[in-house]
Tab-separated table of N, CA and C in Angstrom:
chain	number	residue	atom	x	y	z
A	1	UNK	N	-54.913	80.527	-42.347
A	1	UNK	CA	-54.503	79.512	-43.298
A	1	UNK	C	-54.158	78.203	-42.580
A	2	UNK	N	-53.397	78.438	-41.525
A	2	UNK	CA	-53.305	76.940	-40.735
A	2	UNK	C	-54.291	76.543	-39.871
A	3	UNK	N	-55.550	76.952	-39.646
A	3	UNK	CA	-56.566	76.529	-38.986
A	3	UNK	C	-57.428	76.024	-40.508
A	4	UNK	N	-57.128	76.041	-41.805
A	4	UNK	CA	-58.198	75.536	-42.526
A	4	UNK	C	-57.248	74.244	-42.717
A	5	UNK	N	-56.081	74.080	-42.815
A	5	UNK	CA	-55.014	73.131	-43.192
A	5	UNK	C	-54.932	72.077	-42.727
A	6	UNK	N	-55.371	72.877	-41.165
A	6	UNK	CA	-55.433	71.507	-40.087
A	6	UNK	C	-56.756	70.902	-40.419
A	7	UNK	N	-57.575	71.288	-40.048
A	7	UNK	CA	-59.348	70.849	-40.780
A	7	UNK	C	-59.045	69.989	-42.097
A	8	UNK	N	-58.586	70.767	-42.776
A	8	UNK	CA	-58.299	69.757	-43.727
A	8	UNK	C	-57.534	67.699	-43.794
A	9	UNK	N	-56.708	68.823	-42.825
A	9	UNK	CA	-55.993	66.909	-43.068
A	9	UNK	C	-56.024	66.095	-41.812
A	10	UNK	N	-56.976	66.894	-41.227
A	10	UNK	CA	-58.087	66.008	-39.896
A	10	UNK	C	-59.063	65.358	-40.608
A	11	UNK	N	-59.595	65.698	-41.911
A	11	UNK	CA	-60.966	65.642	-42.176
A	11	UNK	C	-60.362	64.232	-42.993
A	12	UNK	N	-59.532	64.931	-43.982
A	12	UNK	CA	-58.927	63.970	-44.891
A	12	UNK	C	-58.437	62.344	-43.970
A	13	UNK	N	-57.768	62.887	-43.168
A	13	UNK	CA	-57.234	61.308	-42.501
A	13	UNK	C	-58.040	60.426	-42.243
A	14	UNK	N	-59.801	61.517	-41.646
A	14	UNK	CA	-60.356	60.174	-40.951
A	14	UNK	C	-61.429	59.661	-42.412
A	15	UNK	N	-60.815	60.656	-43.159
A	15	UNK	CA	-61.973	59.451	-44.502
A	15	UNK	C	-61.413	58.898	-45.114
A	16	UNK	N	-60.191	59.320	-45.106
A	16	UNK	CA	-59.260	58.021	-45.399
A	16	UNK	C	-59.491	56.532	-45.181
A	17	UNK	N	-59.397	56.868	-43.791
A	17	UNK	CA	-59.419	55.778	-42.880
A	17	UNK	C	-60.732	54.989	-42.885
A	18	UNK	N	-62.141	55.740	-43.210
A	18	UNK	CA	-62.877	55.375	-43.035
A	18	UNK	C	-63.358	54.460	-44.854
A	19	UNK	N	-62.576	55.453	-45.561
A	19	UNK	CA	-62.383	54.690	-46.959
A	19	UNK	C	-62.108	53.397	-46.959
A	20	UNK	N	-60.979	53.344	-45.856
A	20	UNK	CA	-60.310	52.043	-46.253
A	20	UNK	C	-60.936	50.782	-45.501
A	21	UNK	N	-62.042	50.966	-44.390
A	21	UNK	CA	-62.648	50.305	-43.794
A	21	UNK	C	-64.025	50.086	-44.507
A	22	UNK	N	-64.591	51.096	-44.826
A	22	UNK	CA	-65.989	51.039	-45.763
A	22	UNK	C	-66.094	50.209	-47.368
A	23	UNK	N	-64.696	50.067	-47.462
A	23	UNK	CA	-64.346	49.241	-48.912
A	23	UNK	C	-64.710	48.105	-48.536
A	24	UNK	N	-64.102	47.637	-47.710
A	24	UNK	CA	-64.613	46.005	-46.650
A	24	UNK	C	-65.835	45.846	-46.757
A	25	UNK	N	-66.554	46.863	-46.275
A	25	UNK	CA	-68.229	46.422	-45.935
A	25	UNK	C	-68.652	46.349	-47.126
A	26	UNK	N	-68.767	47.668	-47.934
A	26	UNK	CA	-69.871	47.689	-48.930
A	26	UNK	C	-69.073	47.216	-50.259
A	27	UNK	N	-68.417	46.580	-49.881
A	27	UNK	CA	-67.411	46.061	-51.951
A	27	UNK	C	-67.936	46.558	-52.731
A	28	UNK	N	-67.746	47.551	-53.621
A	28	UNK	CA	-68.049	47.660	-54.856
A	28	UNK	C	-69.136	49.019	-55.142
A	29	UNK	N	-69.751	49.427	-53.827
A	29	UNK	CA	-70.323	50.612	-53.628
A	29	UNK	C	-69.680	51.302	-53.585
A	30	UNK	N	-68.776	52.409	-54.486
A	30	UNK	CA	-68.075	53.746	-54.191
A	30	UNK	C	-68.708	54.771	-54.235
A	31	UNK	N	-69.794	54.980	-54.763
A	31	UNK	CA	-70.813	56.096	-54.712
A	31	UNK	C	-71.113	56.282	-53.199
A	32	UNK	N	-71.487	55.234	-52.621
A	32	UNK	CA	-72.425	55.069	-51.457
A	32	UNK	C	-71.323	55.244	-50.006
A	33	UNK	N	-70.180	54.883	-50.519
A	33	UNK	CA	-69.460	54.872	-49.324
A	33	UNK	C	-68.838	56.651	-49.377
A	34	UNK	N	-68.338	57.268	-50.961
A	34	UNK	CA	-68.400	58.142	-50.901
A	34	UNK	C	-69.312	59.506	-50.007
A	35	UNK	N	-70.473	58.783	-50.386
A	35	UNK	CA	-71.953	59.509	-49.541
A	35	UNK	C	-71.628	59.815	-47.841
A	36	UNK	N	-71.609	58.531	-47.464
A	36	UNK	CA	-71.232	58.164	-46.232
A	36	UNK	C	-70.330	58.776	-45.345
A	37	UNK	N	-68.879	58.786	-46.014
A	37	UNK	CA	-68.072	59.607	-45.596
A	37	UNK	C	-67.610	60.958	-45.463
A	38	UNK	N	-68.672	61.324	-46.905
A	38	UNK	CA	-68.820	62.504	-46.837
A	38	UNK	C	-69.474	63.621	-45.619
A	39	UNK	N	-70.698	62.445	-45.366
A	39	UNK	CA	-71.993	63.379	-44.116
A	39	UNK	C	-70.929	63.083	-42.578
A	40	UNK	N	-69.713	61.768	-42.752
A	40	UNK	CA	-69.374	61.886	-41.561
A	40	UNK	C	-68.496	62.914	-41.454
A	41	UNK	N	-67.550	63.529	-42.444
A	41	UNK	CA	-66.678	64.230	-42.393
A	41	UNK	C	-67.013	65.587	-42.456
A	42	UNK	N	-68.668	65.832	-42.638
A	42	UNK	CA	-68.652	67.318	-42.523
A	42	UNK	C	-69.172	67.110	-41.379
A	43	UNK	N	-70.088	66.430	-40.317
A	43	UNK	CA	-70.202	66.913	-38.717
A	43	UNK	C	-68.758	66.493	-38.183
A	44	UNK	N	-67.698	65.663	-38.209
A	44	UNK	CA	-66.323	65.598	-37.796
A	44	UNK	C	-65.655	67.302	-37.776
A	45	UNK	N	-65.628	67.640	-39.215
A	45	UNK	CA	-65.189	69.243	-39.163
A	45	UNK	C	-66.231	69.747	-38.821
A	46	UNK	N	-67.021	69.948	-38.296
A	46	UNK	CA	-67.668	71.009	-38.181
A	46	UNK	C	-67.297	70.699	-36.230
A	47	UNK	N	-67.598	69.607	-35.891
A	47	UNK	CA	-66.936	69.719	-34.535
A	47	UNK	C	-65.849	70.230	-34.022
A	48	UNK	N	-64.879	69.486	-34.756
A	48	UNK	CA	-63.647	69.760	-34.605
A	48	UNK	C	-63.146	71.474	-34.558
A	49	UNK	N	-63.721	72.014	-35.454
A	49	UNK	CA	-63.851	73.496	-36.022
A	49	UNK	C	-63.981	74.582	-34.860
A	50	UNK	N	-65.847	73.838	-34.115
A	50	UNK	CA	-66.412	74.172	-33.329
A	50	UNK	C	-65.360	74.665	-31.921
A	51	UNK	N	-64.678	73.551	-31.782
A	51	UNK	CA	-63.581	73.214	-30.706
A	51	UNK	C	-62.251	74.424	-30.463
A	52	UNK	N	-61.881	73.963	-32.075
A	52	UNK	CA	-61.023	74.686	-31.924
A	52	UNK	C	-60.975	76.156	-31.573
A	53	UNK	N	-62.284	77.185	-32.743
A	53	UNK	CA	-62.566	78.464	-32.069
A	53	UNK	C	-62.712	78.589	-30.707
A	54	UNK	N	-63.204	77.904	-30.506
A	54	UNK	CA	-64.346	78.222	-29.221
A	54	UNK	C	-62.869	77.598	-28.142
A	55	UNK	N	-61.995	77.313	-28.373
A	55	UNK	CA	-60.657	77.124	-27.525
A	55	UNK	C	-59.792	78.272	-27.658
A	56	UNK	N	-59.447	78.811	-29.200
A	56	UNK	CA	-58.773	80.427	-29.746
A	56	UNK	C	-59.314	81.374	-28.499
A	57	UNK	N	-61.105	81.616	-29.340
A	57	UNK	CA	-61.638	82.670	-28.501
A	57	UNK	C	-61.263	82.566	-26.594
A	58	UNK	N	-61.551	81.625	-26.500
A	58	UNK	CA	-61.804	81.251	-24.329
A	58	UNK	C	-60.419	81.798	-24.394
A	59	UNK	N	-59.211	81.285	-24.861
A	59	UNK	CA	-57.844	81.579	-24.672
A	59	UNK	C	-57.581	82.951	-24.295
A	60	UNK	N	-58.437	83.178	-26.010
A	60	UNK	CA	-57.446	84.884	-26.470
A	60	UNK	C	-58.164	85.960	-25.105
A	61	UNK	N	-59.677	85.534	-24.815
A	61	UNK	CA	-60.748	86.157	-24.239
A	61	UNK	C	-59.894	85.967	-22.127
A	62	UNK	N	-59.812	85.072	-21.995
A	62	UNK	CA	-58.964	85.206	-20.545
A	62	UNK	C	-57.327	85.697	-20.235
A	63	UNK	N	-56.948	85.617	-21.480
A	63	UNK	CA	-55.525	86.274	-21.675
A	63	UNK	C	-55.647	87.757	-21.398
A	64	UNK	N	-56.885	87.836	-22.173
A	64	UNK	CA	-57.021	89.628	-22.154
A	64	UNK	C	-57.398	89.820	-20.967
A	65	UNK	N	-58.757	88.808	-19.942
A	65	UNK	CA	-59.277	89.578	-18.925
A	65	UNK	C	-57.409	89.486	-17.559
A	66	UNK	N	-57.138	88.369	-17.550
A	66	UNK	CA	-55.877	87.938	-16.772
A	66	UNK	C	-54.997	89.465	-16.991
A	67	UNK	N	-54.656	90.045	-18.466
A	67	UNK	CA	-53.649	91.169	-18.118
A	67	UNK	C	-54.557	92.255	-18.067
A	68	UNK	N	-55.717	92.657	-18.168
A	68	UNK	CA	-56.624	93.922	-17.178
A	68	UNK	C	-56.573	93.947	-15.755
A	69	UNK	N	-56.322	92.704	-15.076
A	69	UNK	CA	-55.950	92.257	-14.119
A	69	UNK	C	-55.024	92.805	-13.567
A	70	UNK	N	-53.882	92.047	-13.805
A	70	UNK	CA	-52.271	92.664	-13.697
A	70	UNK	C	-52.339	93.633	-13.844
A	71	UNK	N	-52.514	94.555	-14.600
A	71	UNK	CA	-52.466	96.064	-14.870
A	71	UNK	C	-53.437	96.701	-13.358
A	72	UNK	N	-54.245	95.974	-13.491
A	72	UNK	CA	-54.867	97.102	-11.842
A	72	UNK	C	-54.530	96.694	-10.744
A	73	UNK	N	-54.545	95.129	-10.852
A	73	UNK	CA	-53.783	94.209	-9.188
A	73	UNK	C	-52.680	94.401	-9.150
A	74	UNK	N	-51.636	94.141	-10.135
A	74	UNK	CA	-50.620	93.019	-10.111
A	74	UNK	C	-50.672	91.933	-9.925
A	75	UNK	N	-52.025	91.141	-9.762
A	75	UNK	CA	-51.862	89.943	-9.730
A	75	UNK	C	-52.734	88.849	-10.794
A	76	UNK	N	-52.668	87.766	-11.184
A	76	UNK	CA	-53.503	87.131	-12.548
A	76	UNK	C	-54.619	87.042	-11.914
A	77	UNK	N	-55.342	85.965	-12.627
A	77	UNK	CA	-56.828	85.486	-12.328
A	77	UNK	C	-56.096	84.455	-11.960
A	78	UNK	N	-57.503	84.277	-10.329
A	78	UNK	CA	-56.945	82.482	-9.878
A	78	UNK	C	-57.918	81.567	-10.834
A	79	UNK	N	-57.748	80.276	-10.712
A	79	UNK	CA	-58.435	79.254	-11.873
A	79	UNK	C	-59.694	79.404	-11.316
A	80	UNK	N	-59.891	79.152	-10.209
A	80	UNK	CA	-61.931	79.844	-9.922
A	80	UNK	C	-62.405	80.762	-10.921
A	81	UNK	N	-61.808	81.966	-11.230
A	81	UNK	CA	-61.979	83.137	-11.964
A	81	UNK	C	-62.026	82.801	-13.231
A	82	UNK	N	-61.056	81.901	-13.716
A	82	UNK	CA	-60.696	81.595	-15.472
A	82	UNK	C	-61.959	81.000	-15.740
A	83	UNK	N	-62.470	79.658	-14.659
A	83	UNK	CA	-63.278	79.046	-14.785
A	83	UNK	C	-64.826	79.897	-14.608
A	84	UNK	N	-64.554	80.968	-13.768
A	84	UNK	CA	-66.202	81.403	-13.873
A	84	UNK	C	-66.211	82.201	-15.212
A	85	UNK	N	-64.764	83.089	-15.702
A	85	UNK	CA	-65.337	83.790	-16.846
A	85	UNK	C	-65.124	82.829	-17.683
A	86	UNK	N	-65.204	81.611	-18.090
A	86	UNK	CA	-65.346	80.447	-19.141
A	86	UNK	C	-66.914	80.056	-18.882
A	87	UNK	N	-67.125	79.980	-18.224
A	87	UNK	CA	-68.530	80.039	-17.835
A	87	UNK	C	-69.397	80.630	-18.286
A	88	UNK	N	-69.233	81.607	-18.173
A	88	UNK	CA	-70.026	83.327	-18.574
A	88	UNK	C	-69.754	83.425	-20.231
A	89	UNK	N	-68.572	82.573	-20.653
A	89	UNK	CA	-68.800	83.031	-21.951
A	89	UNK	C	-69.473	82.772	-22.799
A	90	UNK	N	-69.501	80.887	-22.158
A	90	UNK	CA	-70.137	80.130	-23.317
A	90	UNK	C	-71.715	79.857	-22.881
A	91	UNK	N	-72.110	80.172	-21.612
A	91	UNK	CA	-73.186	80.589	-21.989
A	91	UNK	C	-73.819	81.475	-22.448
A	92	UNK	N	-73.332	82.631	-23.249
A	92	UNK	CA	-73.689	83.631	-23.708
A	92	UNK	C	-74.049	82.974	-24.658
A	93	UNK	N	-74.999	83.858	-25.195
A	93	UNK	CA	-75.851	83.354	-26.652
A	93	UNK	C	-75.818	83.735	-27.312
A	94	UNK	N	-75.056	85.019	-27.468
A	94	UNK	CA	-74.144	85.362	-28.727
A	94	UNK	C	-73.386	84.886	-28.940
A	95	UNK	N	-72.530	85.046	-28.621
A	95	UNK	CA	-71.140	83.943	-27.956
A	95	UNK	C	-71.437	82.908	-28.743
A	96	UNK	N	-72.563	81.969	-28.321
A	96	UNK	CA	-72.783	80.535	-29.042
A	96	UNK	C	-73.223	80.525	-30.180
A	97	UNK	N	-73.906	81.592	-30.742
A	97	UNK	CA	-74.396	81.811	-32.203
A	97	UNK	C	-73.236	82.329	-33.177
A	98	UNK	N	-72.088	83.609	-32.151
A	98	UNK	CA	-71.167	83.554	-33.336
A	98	UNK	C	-70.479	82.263	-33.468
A	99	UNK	N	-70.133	81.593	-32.582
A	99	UNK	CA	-69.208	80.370	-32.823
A	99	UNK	C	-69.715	79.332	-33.676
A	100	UNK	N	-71.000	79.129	-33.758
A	100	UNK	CA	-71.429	78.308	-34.622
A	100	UNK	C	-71.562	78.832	-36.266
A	101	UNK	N	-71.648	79.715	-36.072
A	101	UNK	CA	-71.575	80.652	-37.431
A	101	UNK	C	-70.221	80.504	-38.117
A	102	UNK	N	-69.333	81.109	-37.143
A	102	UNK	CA	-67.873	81.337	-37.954
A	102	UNK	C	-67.386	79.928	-37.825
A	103	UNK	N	-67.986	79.174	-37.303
A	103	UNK	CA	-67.203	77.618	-37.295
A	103	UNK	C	-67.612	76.582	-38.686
A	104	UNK	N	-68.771	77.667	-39.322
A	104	UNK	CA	-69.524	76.934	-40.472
A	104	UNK	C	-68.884	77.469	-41.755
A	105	UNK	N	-68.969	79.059	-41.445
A	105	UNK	CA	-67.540	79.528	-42.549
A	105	UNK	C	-66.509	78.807	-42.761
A	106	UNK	N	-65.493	78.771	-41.359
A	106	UNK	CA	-64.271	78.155	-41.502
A	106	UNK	C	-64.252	77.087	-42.106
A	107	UNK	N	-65.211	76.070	-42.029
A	107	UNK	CA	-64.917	74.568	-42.285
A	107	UNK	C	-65.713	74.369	-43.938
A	108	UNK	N	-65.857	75.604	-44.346
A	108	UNK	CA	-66.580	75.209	-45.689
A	108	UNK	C	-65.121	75.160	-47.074
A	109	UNK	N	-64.243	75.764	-46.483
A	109	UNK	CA	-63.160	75.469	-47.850
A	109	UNK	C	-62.627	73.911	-47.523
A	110	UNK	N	-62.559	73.499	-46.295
A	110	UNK	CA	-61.775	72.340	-46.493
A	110	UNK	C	-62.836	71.241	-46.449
A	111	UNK	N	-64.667	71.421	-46.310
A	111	UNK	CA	-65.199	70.385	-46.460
A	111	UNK	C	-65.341	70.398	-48.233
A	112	UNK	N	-65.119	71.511	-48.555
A	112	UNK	CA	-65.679	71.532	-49.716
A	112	UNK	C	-64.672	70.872	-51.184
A	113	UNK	N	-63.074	71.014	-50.601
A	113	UNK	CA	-62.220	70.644	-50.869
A	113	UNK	C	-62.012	68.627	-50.532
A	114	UNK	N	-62.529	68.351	-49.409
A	114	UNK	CA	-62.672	67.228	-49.307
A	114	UNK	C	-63.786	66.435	-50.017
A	115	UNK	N	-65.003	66.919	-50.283
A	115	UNK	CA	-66.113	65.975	-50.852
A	115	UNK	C	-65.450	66.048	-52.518
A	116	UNK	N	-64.785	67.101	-52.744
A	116	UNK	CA	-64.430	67.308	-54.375
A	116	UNK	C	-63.470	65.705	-54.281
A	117	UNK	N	-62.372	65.730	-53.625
A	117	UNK	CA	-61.033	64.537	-53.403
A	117	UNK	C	-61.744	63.550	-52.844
A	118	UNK	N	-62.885	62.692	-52.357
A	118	UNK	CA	-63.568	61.442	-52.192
A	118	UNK	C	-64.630	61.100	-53.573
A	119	UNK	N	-64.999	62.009	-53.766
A	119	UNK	CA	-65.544	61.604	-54.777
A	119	UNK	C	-64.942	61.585	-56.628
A	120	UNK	N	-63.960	62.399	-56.156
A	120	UNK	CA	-62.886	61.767	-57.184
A	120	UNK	C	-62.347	60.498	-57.452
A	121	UNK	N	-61.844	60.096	-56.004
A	121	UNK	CA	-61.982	58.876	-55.832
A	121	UNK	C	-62.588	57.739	-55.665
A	122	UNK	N	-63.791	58.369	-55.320
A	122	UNK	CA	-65.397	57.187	-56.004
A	122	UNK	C	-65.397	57.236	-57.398
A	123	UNK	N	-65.043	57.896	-58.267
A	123	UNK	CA	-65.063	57.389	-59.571
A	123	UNK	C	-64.505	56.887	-60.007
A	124	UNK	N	-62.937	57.345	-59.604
A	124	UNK	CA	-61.404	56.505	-60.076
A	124	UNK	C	-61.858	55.137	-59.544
A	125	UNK	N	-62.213	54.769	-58.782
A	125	UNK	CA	-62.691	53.516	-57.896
A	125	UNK	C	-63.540	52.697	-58.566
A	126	UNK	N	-64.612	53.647	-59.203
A	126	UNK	CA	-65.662	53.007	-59.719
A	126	UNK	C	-65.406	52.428	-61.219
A	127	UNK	N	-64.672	53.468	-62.476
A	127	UNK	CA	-63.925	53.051	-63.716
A	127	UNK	C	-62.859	51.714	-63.275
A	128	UNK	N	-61.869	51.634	-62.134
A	128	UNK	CA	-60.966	50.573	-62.064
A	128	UNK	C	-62.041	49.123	-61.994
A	129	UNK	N	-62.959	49.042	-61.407
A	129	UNK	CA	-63.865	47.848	-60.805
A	129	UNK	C	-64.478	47.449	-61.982
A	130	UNK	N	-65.040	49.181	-62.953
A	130	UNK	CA	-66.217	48.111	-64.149
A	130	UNK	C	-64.936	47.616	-65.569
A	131	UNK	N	-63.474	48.264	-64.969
A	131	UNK	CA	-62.642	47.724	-66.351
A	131	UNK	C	-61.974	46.367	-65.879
A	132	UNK	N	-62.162	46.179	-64.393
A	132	UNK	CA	-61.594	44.771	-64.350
A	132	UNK	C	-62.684	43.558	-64.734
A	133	UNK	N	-63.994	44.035	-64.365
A	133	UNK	CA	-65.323	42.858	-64.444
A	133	UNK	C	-65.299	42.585	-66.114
């Protein structure tokens, strides 16, 4: 729940932001800027998304190899080691296919939740403009 939350009001801030800059350019286009922000905010989450798993997994994935470690050494992984099995992971090609997969799941409630709330606001936008003309 707090990995879609965050996506969410990552996604939300920067179309915000990008709302409030795209009003400037295109005056009076809310459809179009809607559009716009929309295609930027789903590769934004979908990066962002990308990142974050693929930071969970490396974490959760050297935490585990570090205490198999301890348990037979007593001693951790040195950073050579963290860094070669970070290595090994992400070039795996499973590895890279689940992450892109579950990173497309994850980010579909809060893109989907976001294009609903911009384009709400392309209309609210669009009724205020044709009742002032």
């Amino acid at each position: 729940m707090a990995t879609y939350l965050s996506i969410f009001i990552f996604e939300m801030l920067a179309s915000l932001i990008l709302w409030f800059f795209l009003t400037k350019i295109f005056k009076n286009k809310f459809y179009l800027i809607a559009i716009i922000i929309c295609i930027i905010s789903l590769f934004v989450g979908y990066i962002s998304t990308y990142r974050m798993i693929g930071y969970d997994v490396t974490r959760n994935y050297l935490t585990e190899i570090n205490r198999i470690k301890i348990s037979e050494t007593g001693k951790g992984i040195t950073l050579e080691e963290e860094k070669y099995y970070a290595n090994n992971l992400f070039s795996d090609e499973k590895f890279k296919s689940m992450l892109f997969s579950h990173s497309l799941k994850v980010m579909a409630i809060p893109s989907i939740l976001l294009i609903i709330i911009i384009f709400s606001i392309a209309i609210k936008s669009q009724k205020k403009h044709l009742k002032s003309s």
